[in-house]
Amino acid sequence: MEADDYGTNEAQDSDFPTVERSRLQEMLLLLGLETYQTQKLSLQDALQISSDSMRNWAPQAPKDLPWNFLRKLQALNTEARSTTMVLDVPPDTRPAEKESQMEEEIIYWDAAEDISADIYSFSELPTPDTPVNPLDLLCALLLSSDGFLQQEIVLKMSLCQFALPLVLPDSENHYHTFLLWALRAVVRTWWAQPPRGVGGLREDSAVLSRAPAFAFVRMEVSSNSKSQLLNAVLSPGHRPRDCFWHRDLSVGTNPREIADGLVEVSWFLPSGREDLDVFPEPVAFLNLRGDIGSHWLQFKLLTEISSAVFILTDNISRKDYKLLYSMRGSATKYYFILSPYRGKRNTNLRFLNKLIPVLKMDHSHVLVKVSSTDSAGFVRRVRSIVAHVARSPCRRLSVEEMAHAARKLGLRVDEDCDECQRAKQRMERITRRIKDCDTYRRDELRLQGDPWRKAAQVEKELCQAQRAGDPPEKGRAELGHRLLELREQQNRQDPAWGLQEFIAGISSASQAEKQYFLRWMEWGLARVAQPRPRQPPETILTLRPKHCGVVDFSELLCPEPLGVEHFLREMGQFYEAESCLVEAGKLPAGQRRFAHFPGLALELLLKGLPLELIDGSTLSTPLRWVTGLLKELHVRLERRSRLVVLSALGAPGTGKSTLLNTMFGLRFATGRGCGPRGAFMQLVTVAESFSQDLGCDHILVIDSGGLIGGALATAGERFELEASLATLLMGLSSVTVVSLAETRDIPPAILHAFLRLEKTGHMPNYQFVYQNLQDVCGPSPRPRERRPLLEPPGDVNRAAAQMEKQGDGIQMLADLAFCDPEKQHIWHIPGLWHGVPPMAAVSLGYSEAIFELKRCLLENIRNGLSNQNKNIQQLIELVRRL
C-alpha cells in the first residue's frame, strides 16, 4: 500500500518539470543571471572594483539585487538579506505632484513559510517592480556561481551568523545538490568541556566535526513558524538571534518561486559561559523549506542524518499518515508540534495513535502550541528535548558523513566532480608523508631554513657594503664568492618528491583543478599541523574563524605552521639559486630548469592566492623571485598594467588582515603567533569600465603579516630589520593603512619608517586605524577623540625618533610633518563582533566603518592624493632600489 502511494507521488511530481523549468528560467532572467548558466560567475568577477564600490547604493531593478547582495556580504554586512530598492517611475505614470520624486519601495527578502501556498497552484512570477524572496535570490545566485564563489558566499554567510544552504534545489535539471564543497571553508571554534578534566577551545572544519543534528520540517500547513522556533531555540532569552530568516522580520511576506526544497543548517556552539550556553556541546539544526510531501527526497535525507525530526503541522491527513508510516523502522526519533484548535483535532488524535507504535513514540513526543501557549516555556521544553536526545546515545554525523547518505539517495554532491577528486587525491599523496611538520620542512624543503638564512645574511652584508663603499673591493669580492658557494650548494639539490607533486598540481592544464588543489592543500596541511595550545575560557572573547578574523593570543607565540607558502618559498629558492648562478656566468641560460616557476606562481596570484613578498622566517626579500613574479605579471596584464600599491602595517593582533579581507574580499591568513609571519600580496582587479576614472587597472594589496612585533622588538638587530622592512613596504606603497589597537602606541618600527620616508620626500597617503579589539555586546562605541595619536610618544617611540636624529624637537607625534591633526587621517573602528563568539555575528558598525574607510581610500586614489600610480616596470625598479 505504501509503495503504491509513492508511485502516485512520483507520477504527480513528473507533471511539474516543465512548469518549474520556466519559473527558474524566468527568475534567472529577472535577476539578470541567465548568462551565467553555462559560464558560471567566478569569485574574481564578484570581487572586481567598480564605481559601485565607492557608494552605498540601492538597487534600482531586480537585476541589481544579486550584485548588491554580494557587495554587502563581502563587507560582512548583517543586513545583506534586506535592502531598499529605488524604482525609477516613468514620468507619464507618476502622479503630477510626485513627478520630481523617486518611488521608494522596501524589499524585504522574506524567507517565511508560504503556508497558504498549494503545490498545484502557482502565483505570478515577480515583476521588475515587485519583491524577490531572499531564498529565491540565494538559490539563483548559487546556481549561477562556480564552486569557489559558492564557497565564498557560504563563508561570509557563516560570519554573519546566517543559516547556511546544505541542499540546493534545482528542479530545472531534475537534481538537487548537497553543498559539501561550499561548506569546506567554514571553520568552527567552540568551548569543549570533557566529563573530567579541564575544558579548552577546539577548532575544526564545519564539515569534519561530528554533532547531533535536529531537523525541523513542515507537513502541509502549520500555524507555527519553524524558522521563528529555531531562532528562539538557538538564542538565550535576552539575546535574540535571527539565523533563519522568517516572515515576521519584514513588513510582508513574499512567496518563494524556486527555493522550496532548500535545506539550511546552523550550529549552536558553546562559549564556556553558563549564562550564554543553551547547550553544553555543539548541536546542528536543519530546516527544510516547503512541505515534506512535495520534497520527499530531502525529507528522506533528513531522517537518515538527524538524531531527531520535529514535524510541525496543523492537520494529519491520510496521505501524510501513509508517508510517515513508510518511515517505520527508522532509528530517528520523531516529535510532532501541533496546533489542534486550527485543525481537525479528532482526526489528528486518531492518526497519532496509529503512528505512536510505528514510529516508536510516546505521548511525550507530541507537543501542542496554540496562541495561548507560553512561548518562553514552550521553547524551554523544545530545548530540553534536544538536550535529552543529545545526552543519550544518538546519531552523530559530520557534514562529510551526511554527504555519503545524500549520495546513496541519488543527490548530487558538489565535491564529486573529477577535477575536485583528482586534486584531493594529489593532496592526500603529499600530506600522507608528513608525520611531523618540522621534520618535513628540514628533510623535504631543504633549500629554506639554514641555507636560505645564510644566503640572505650574506646578501644583506653585500648590499650594505656596496651602499657604504666599505669594506674595500676585496671584502665585497669575498662576500660575493661566499654567496655563489651557497647558491651552488642549493642548485645542486633536486626538488623533493613532495615538491614535485605540488608543482604538478599547480601546473594542471585545468584552471579549476589547479584551484581545487590549492584549497585542498591549505586544508590538508592545516590538518597535519601541530595542534594549538589550550586557551583559558576568557580567550574565547578574542577568537576568530581562520582567514576571516583576528586572533589575539595574548603574546603567546607558537611555531609557524606548515603551509602552501613553504612549498612556494622552496620554488622561489630554486629559482633564486639558479638565477644567481646565471647572472654570475656560472650556469648557461640554456641549462635553466626552473625559469618557468614565476609563471606558475603568478597564475595562483591571479586566482586570488596570497603570495609571499617578504620571507617571514628570514625577514628578507627574495629579490630575484619577486622580480621574476612582477615581470611575469607585466607580460600577463599587457596594456592593463597600471598599479596602485596599498599596504597595511601593524603589530599582530591589531586586525589589519581582517580589515583587508573585509574591505576587498581577500584571503590573507589571520591569527597571531600561529599564522604565516611574512608579508603577503594579493591582486585586486579594477573593472575596465572604472579603471580610467580611478586611474589604475589593479590594486596590489600588501599585508605586513607578523613582521612588525610592536613592543616586543624595540632595539637591536630585530628592530633594525623590522624598521627596514616597514620602510620597504611603505616605500613601495601609494597608500598605507596603519592598524593600531586602541590602547597601544604606534609600533616603533613603523614610526621609524615614517621618519625615514619623510626625509626622502616619499610619503604615501596614510590612514591611522584604531580598532576596538574587545568583543562585547551592546551598541557600537562612539568615535573617540584623536587624543591617542596626539599624546606625547612613549619611550620606545622617542628612541625611534632619536635614531633618525629628530628626537630633540619631537614632543608629540603631531609635531611630525606627516601628522596633520586637521586632516582626516585617523579612523576609529568599532569592535568586530556583536556579542560573544563563537555565536556572535559581525557587528553592523564594523562593516559600515570598513566600507567608509574603503570609500575614502578609493576616493584618495581617484583624486590623486596618493603618490603617483606606478606601472609594473616602475614597481620592479622601485623594489630593486629599496
mmCIF file of N, CA, C and O in Angstrom, residues 559-623:
data_model
loop_
_atom_site.group_PDB
_atom_site.id
_atom_site.type_symbol
_atom_site.label_atom_id
_atom_site.label_comp_id
_atom_site.label_asym_id
_atom_site.label_seq_id
_atom_site.Cartn_x
_atom_site.Cartn_y
_atom_site.Cartn_z
ATOM 1 N N PRO A 559 55.056 27.786 16.917
ATOM 2 C CA PRO A 559 55.819 27.647 15.678
ATOM 3 C C PRO A 559 54.964 27.954 14.447
ATOM 4 O O PRO A 559 53.763 27.699 14.430
ATOM 5 N N GLU A 560 55.621 28.523 13.442
ATOM 6 C CA GLU A 560 54.918 28.820 12.197
ATOM 7 C C GLU A 560 54.434 27.515 11.582
ATOM 8 O O GLU A 560 55.199 26.590 11.369
ATOM 9 N N PRO A 561 53.137 27.399 11.302
ATOM 10 C CA PRO A 561 52.621 26.135 10.769
ATOM 11 C C PRO A 561 53.065 25.924 9.327
ATOM 12 O O PRO A 561 53.339 26.883 8.596
ATOM 13 N N LEU A 562 53.126 24.672 8.929
ATOM 14 C CA LEU A 562 53.453 24.326 7.552
ATOM 15 C C LEU A 562 52.283 24.706 6.662
ATOM 16 O O LEU A 562 51.131 24.351 6.940
ATOM 17 N N GLY A 563 52.575 25.450 5.603
ATOM 18 C CA GLY A 563 51.510 25.905 4.721
ATOM 19 C C GLY A 563 51.939 25.890 3.266
ATOM 20 O O GLY A 563 53.085 25.547 2.925
ATOM 21 N N VAL A 564 51.016 26.269 2.404
ATOM 22 C CA VAL A 564 51.299 26.331 0.966
ATOM 23 C C VAL A 564 52.472 27.261 0.698
ATOM 24 O O VAL A 564 53.278 27.029 -0.218
ATOM 25 N N GLU A 565 52.596 28.327 1.526
ATOM 26 C CA GLU A 565 53.674 29.296 1.292
ATOM 27 C C GLU A 565 55.052 28.656 1.397
ATOM 28 O O GLU A 565 56.008 29.126 0.761
ATOM 29 N N HIS A 566 55.198 27.578 2.171
ATOM 30 C CA HIS A 566 56.505 26.919 2.281
ATOM 31 C C HIS A 566 56.886 26.203 0.982
ATOM 32 O O HIS A 566 58.063 26.169 0.605
ATOM 33 N N PHE A 567 55.906 25.619 0.305
ATOM 34 C CA PHE A 567 56.181 24.986 -0.983
ATOM 35 C C PHE A 567 56.539 26.046 -2.020
ATOM 36 O O PHE A 567 57.470 25.849 -2.828
ATOM 37 N N LEU A 568 55.823 27.161 -2.013
ATOM 38 C CA LEU A 568 56.158 28.241 -2.951
ATOM 39 C C LEU A 568 57.489 28.879 -2.592
ATOM 40 O O LEU A 568 58.244 29.295 -3.483
ATOM 41 N N ARG A 569 57.795 28.965 -1.319
ATOM 42 C CA ARG A 569 59.083 29.502 -0.878
ATOM 43 C C ARG A 569 60.221 28.617 -1.393
ATOM 44 O O ARG A 569 61.277 29.113 -1.819
ATOM 45 N N GLU A 570 60.013 27.307 -1.364
ATOM 46 C CA GLU A 570 61.031 26.377 -1.877
ATOM 47 C C GLU A 570 61.216 26.563 -3.378
ATOM 48 O O GLU A 570 62.345 26.574 -3.879
ATOM 49 N N MET A 571 60.110 26.722 -4.102
ATOM 50 C CA MET A 571 60.217 27.013 -5.536
ATOM 51 C C MET A 571 60.996 28.304 -5.763
ATOM 52 O O MET A 571 61.831 28.394 -6.674
ATOM 53 N N GLY A 572 60.713 29.305 -4.921
ATOM 54 C CA GLY A 572 61.429 30.573 -5.046
ATOM 55 C C GLY A 572 62.916 30.430 -4.833
ATOM 56 O O GLY A 572 63.715 31.087 -5.514
ATOM 57 N N GLN A 573 63.319 29.578 -3.897
ATOM 58 C CA GLN A 573 64.742 29.387 -3.640
ATOM 59 C C GLN A 573 65.448 28.647 -4.778
ATOM 60 O O GLN A 573 66.594 28.946 -5.103
ATOM 61 N N PHE A 574 64.777 27.687 -5.388
ATOM 62 C CA PHE A 574 65.364 27.047 -6.575
ATOM 63 C C PHE A 574 65.559 28.084 -7.681
ATOM 64 O O PHE A 574 66.590 28.098 -8.367
ATOM 65 N N TYR A 575 64.566 28.954 -7.851
ATOM 66 C CA TYR A 575 64.674 29.990 -8.875
ATOM 67 C C TYR A 575 65.770 30.991 -8.516
ATOM 68 O O TYR A 575 66.552 31.407 -9.391
ATOM 69 N N GLU A 576 65.831 31.394 -7.247
ATOM 70 C CA GLU A 576 66.852 32.353 -6.792
ATOM 71 C C GLU A 576 68.255 31.820 -7.034
ATOM 72 O O GLU A 576 69.132 32.521 -7.556
ATOM 73 N N ALA A 577 68.502 30.572 -6.618
ATOM 74 C CA ALA A 577 69.840 29.993 -6.752
ATOM 75 C C ALA A 577 70.245 29.912 -8.222
ATOM 76 O O ALA A 577 71.366 30.287 -8.600
ATOM 77 N N GLU A 578 69.344 29.433 -9.037
ATOM 78 C CA GLU A 578 69.639 29.295 -10.457
ATOM 79 C C GLU A 578 69.882 30.655 -11.105
ATOM 80 O O GLU A 578 70.836 30.831 -11.887
ATOM 81 N N SER A 579 69.047 31.648 -10.775
ATOM 82 C CA SER A 579 69.198 32.985 -11.357
ATOM 83 C C SER A 579 70.513 33.624 -10.942
ATOM 84 O O SER A 579 71.185 34.291 -11.754
ATOM 85 N N CYS A 580 70.903 33.423 -9.674
ATOM 86 C CA CYS A 580 72.164 33.983 -9.188
ATOM 87 C C CYS A 580 73.350 33.409 -9.969
ATOM 88 O O CYS A 580 74.267 34.152 -10.355
ATOM 89 N N LEU A 581 73.322 32.116 -10.241
ATOM 90 C CA LEU A 581 74.417 31.487 -10.978
ATOM 91 C C LEU A 581 74.428 31.922 -12.439
ATOM 92 O O LEU A 581 75.506 32.096 -13.032
ATOM 93 N N VAL A 582 73.254 32.111 -13.022
ATOM 94 C CA VAL A 582 73.193 32.586 -14.409
ATOM 95 C C VAL A 582 73.757 33.999 -14.498
ATOM 96 O O VAL A 582 74.534 34.321 -15.405
ATOM 97 N N GLU A 583 73.397 34.874 -13.532
ATOM 98 C CA GLU A 583 73.908 36.246 -13.523
ATOM 99 C C GLU A 583 75.424 36.276 -13.386
ATOM 100 O O GLU A 583 76.097 37.136 -13.977
ATOM 101 N N ALA A 584 75.979 35.345 -12.615
ATOM 102 C CA ALA A 584 77.432 35.313 -12.394
ATOM 103 C C ALA A 584 78.179 34.576 -13.497
ATOM 104 O O ALA A 584 79.408 34.458 -13.440
ATOM 105 N N GLY A 585 77.454 34.056 -14.484
ATOM 106 C CA GLY A 585 78.089 33.324 -15.565
ATOM 107 C C GLY A 585 78.514 31.921 -15.188
ATOM 108 O O GLY A 585 79.268 31.286 -15.938
ATOM 109 N N LYS A 586 78.013 31.430 -14.090
ATOM 110 C CA LYS A 586 78.381 30.081 -13.643
ATOM 111 C C LYS A 586 77.478 29.005 -14.236
ATOM 112 O O LYS A 586 77.765 27.821 -14.117
ATOM 113 N N LEU A 587 76.377 29.440 -14.859
ATOM 114 C CA LEU A 587 75.427 28.482 -15.433
ATOM 115 C C LEU A 587 74.889 29.062 -16.729
ATOM 116 O O LEU A 587 74.378 30.194 -16.729
ATOM 117 N N PRO A 588 74.991 28.321 -17.840
ATOM 118 C CA PRO A 588 74.432 28.827 -19.106
ATOM 119 C C PRO A 588 72.916 28.969 -19.005
ATOM 120 O O PRO A 588 72.241 28.130 -18.396
ATOM 121 N N ALA A 589 72.404 30.019 -19.606
ATOM 122 C CA ALA A 589 70.960 30.267 -19.542
ATOM 123 C C ALA A 589 70.170 29.118 -20.160
ATOM 124 O O ALA A 589 69.043 28.832 -19.745
ATOM 125 N N GLY A 590 70.763 28.446 -21.131
ATOM 126 C CA GLY A 590 70.072 27.343 -21.786
ATOM 127 C C GLY A 590 69.912 26.122 -20.907
ATOM 128 O O GLY A 590 69.162 25.202 -21.256
ATOM 129 N N GLN A 591 70.612 26.077 -19.783
ATOM 130 C CA GLN A 591 70.521 24.921 -18.883
ATOM 131 C C GLN A 591 69.589 25.175 -17.691
ATOM 132 O O GLN A 591 69.553 24.398 -16.739
ATOM 133 N N ARG A 592 68.864 26.236 -17.740
ATOM 134 C CA ARG A 592 67.945 26.542 -16.635
ATOM 135 C C ARG A 592 66.815 25.521 -16.569
ATOM 136 O O ARG A 592 66.254 25.114 -17.587
ATOM 137 N N ARG A 593 66.481 25.106 -15.346
ATOM 138 C CA ARG A 593 65.384 24.155 -15.136
ATOM 139 C C ARG A 593 64.159 24.785 -14.495
ATOM 140 O O ARG A 593 63.064 24.224 -14.561
ATOM 141 N N PHE A 594 64.349 25.940 -13.878
ATOM 142 C CA PHE A 594 63.278 26.484 -13.049
ATOM 143 C C PHE A 594 62.807 27.866 -13.511
ATOM 144 O O PHE A 594 62.143 28.590 -12.766
ATOM 145 N N ALA A 595 63.122 28.212 -14.739
ATOM 146 C CA ALA A 595 62.766 29.552 -15.228
ATOM 147 C C ALA A 595 61.252 29.742 -15.315
ATOM 148 O O ALA A 595 60.766 30.882 -15.305
ATOM 149 N N HIS A 596 60.500 28.654 -15.383
ATOM 150 C CA HIS A 596 59.043 28.768 -15.516
ATOM 151 C C HIS A 596 58.340 28.895 -14.168
ATOM 152 O O HIS A 596 57.121 29.097 -14.126
ATOM 153 N N PHE A 597 59.062 28.798 -13.069
ATOM 154 C CA PHE A 597 58.435 28.831 -11.749
ATOM 155 C C PHE A 597 57.662 30.132 -11.478
ATOM 156 O O PHE A 597 56.555 30.092 -10.943
ATOM 157 N N PRO A 598 58.213 31.318 -11.811
ATOM 158 C CA PRO A 598 57.434 32.540 -11.562
ATOM 159 C C PRO A 598 56.091 32.555 -12.289
ATOM 160 O O PRO A 598 55.089 33.054 -11.754
ATOM 161 N N GLY A 599 56.059 32.000 -13.493
ATOM 162 C CA GLY A 599 54.800 31.949 -14.238
ATOM 163 C C GLY A 599 53.764 31.079 -13.540
ATOM 164 O O GLY A 599 52.564 31.415 -13.509
ATOM 165 N N LEU A 600 54.217 29.960 -12.970
ATOM 166 C CA LEU A 600 53.294 29.094 -12.236
ATOM 167 C C LEU A 600 52.734 29.809 -11.008
ATOM 168 O O LEU A 600 51.537 29.743 -10.711
ATOM 169 N N ALA A 601 53.627 30.493 -10.282
ATOM 170 C CA ALA A 601 53.186 31.201 -9.077
ATOM 171 C C ALA A 601 52.259 32.359 -9.429
ATOM 172 O O ALA A 601 51.298 32.647 -8.692
ATOM 173 N N LEU A 602 52.530 33.025 -10.542
ATOM 174 C CA LEU A 602 51.685 34.157 -10.930
ATOM 175 C C LEU A 602 50.247 33.725 -11.192
ATOM 176 O O LEU A 602 49.305 34.444 -10.853
ATOM 177 N N GLU A 603 50.077 32.534 -11.793
ATOM 178 C CA GLU A 603 48.719 32.037 -12.027
ATOM 179 C C GLU A 603 47.943 31.954 -10.714
ATOM 180 O O GLU A 603 46.742 32.232 -10.668
ATOM 181 N N LEU A 604 48.637 31.592 -9.659
ATOM 182 C CA LEU A 604 47.983 31.480 -8.359
ATOM 183 C C LEU A 604 47.603 32.864 -7.836
ATOM 184 O O LEU A 604 46.535 33.051 -7.253
ATOM 185 N N LEU A 605 48.486 33.840 -8.036
ATOM 186 C CA LEU A 605 48.185 35.213 -7.615
ATOM 187 C C LEU A 605 46.960 35.738 -8.340
ATOM 188 O O LEU A 605 46.082 36.378 -7.742
ATOM 189 N N LEU A 606 46.869 35.464 -9.636
ATOM 190 C CA LEU A 606 45.745 35.950 -10.427
ATOM 191 C C LEU A 606 44.438 35.282 -10.019
ATOM 192 O O LEU A 606 43.357 35.831 -10.253
ATOM 193 N N LYS A 607 44.519 34.105 -9.417
ATOM 194 C CA LYS A 607 43.323 33.395 -8.959
ATOM 195 C C LYS A 607 43.004 33.668 -7.496
ATOM 196 O O LYS A 607 42.131 33.030 -6.913
ATOM 197 N N GLY A 608 43.735 34.591 -6.874
ATOM 198 C CA GLY A 608 43.366 35.013 -5.530
ATOM 199 C C GLY A 608 44.181 34.446 -4.395
ATOM 200 O O GLY A 608 43.837 34.658 -3.229
ATOM 201 N N LEU A 609 45.274 33.735 -4.687
ATOM 202 C CA LEU A 609 46.111 33.211 -3.603
ATOM 203 C C LEU A 609 47.111 34.282 -3.173
ATOM 204 O O LEU A 609 47.794 34.872 -4.013
ATOM 205 N N PRO A 610 47.245 34.560 -1.872
ATOM 206 C CA PRO A 610 48.292 35.486 -1.433
ATOM 207 C C PRO A 610 49.675 34.895 -1.672
ATOM 208 O O PRO A 610 49.916 33.731 -1.363
ATOM 209 N N LEU A 611 50.574 35.687 -2.235
ATOM 210 C CA LEU A 611 51.955 35.260 -2.445
ATOM 211 C C LEU A 611 52.876 36.031 -1.509
ATOM 212 O O LEU A 611 52.663 37.217 -1.237
ATOM 213 N N GLU A 612 53.919 35.351 -1.056
ATOM 214 C CA GLU A 612 54.835 35.938 -0.085
ATOM 215 C C GLU A 612 55.766 36.935 -0.754
ATOM 216 O O GLU A 612 56.433 36.624 -1.738
ATOM 217 N N LEU A 613 55.802 38.132 -0.221
ATOM 218 C CA LEU A 613 56.695 39.175 -0.709
ATOM 219 C C LEU A 613 57.959 39.242 0.140
ATOM 220 O O LEU A 613 59.061 39.420 -0.375
ATOM 221 N N ILE A 614 57.792 39.113 1.455
ATOM 222 C CA ILE A 614 58.924 39.102 2.383
ATOM 223 C C ILE A 614 58.856 37.807 3.174
ATOM 224 O O ILE A 614 57.820 37.484 3.768
ATOM 225 N N ASP A 615 59.942 37.068 3.163
ATOM 226 C CA ASP A 615 60.027 35.776 3.842
ATOM 227 C C ASP A 615 59.959 35.989 5.355
ATOM 228 O O ASP A 615 60.798 36.685 5.935
ATOM 229 N N GLY A 616 58.960 35.385 5.987
ATOM 230 C CA GLY A 616 58.799 35.571 7.414
ATOM 231 C C GLY A 616 59.819 34.859 8.257
ATOM 232 O O GLY A 616 60.034 35.223 9.421
ATOM 233 N N SER A 617 60.474 33.833 7.726
ATOM 234 C CA SER A 617 61.440 33.083 8.536
ATOM 235 C C SER A 617 62.794 33.774 8.584
ATOM 236 O O SER A 617 63.512 33.673 9.579
ATOM 237 N N THR A 618 63.150 34.470 7.521
ATOM 238 C CA THR A 618 64.453 35.147 7.488
ATOM 239 C C THR A 618 64.333 36.665 7.515
ATOM 240 O O THR A 618 65.344 37.363 7.591
ATOM 241 N N LEU A 619 63.116 37.181 7.436
ATOM 242 C CA LEU A 619 62.881 38.627 7.357
ATOM 243 C C LEU A 619 63.686 39.250 6.223
ATOM 244 O O LEU A 619 64.340 40.272 6.379
ATOM 245 N N SER A 620 63.620 38.604 5.080
ATOM 246 C CA SER A 620 64.342 39.115 3.905
ATOM 247 C C SER A 620 63.474 38.930 2.669
ATOM 248 O O SER A 620 62.540 38.136 2.666
ATOM 249 N N THR A 621 63.826 39.669 1.630
ATOM 250 C CA THR A 621 63.073 39.617 0.380
ATOM 251 C C THR A 621 63.847 38.831 -0.668
ATOM 252 O O THR A 621 64.986 39.197 -0.988
ATOM 253 N N PRO A 622 63.288 37.735 -1.187
ATOM 254 C CA PRO A 622 63.938 37.022 -2.297
ATOM 255 C C PRO A 622 63.811 37.851 -3.577
ATOM 256 O O PRO A 622 62.861 37.707 -4.344
ATOM 257 N N LEU A 623 64.772 38.742 -3.792
ATOM 258 C CA LEU A 623 64.636 39.796 -4.795
ATOM 259 C C LEU A 623 64.434 39.249 -6.204
ATOM 260 O O LEU A 623 63.579 39.724 -6.952
#
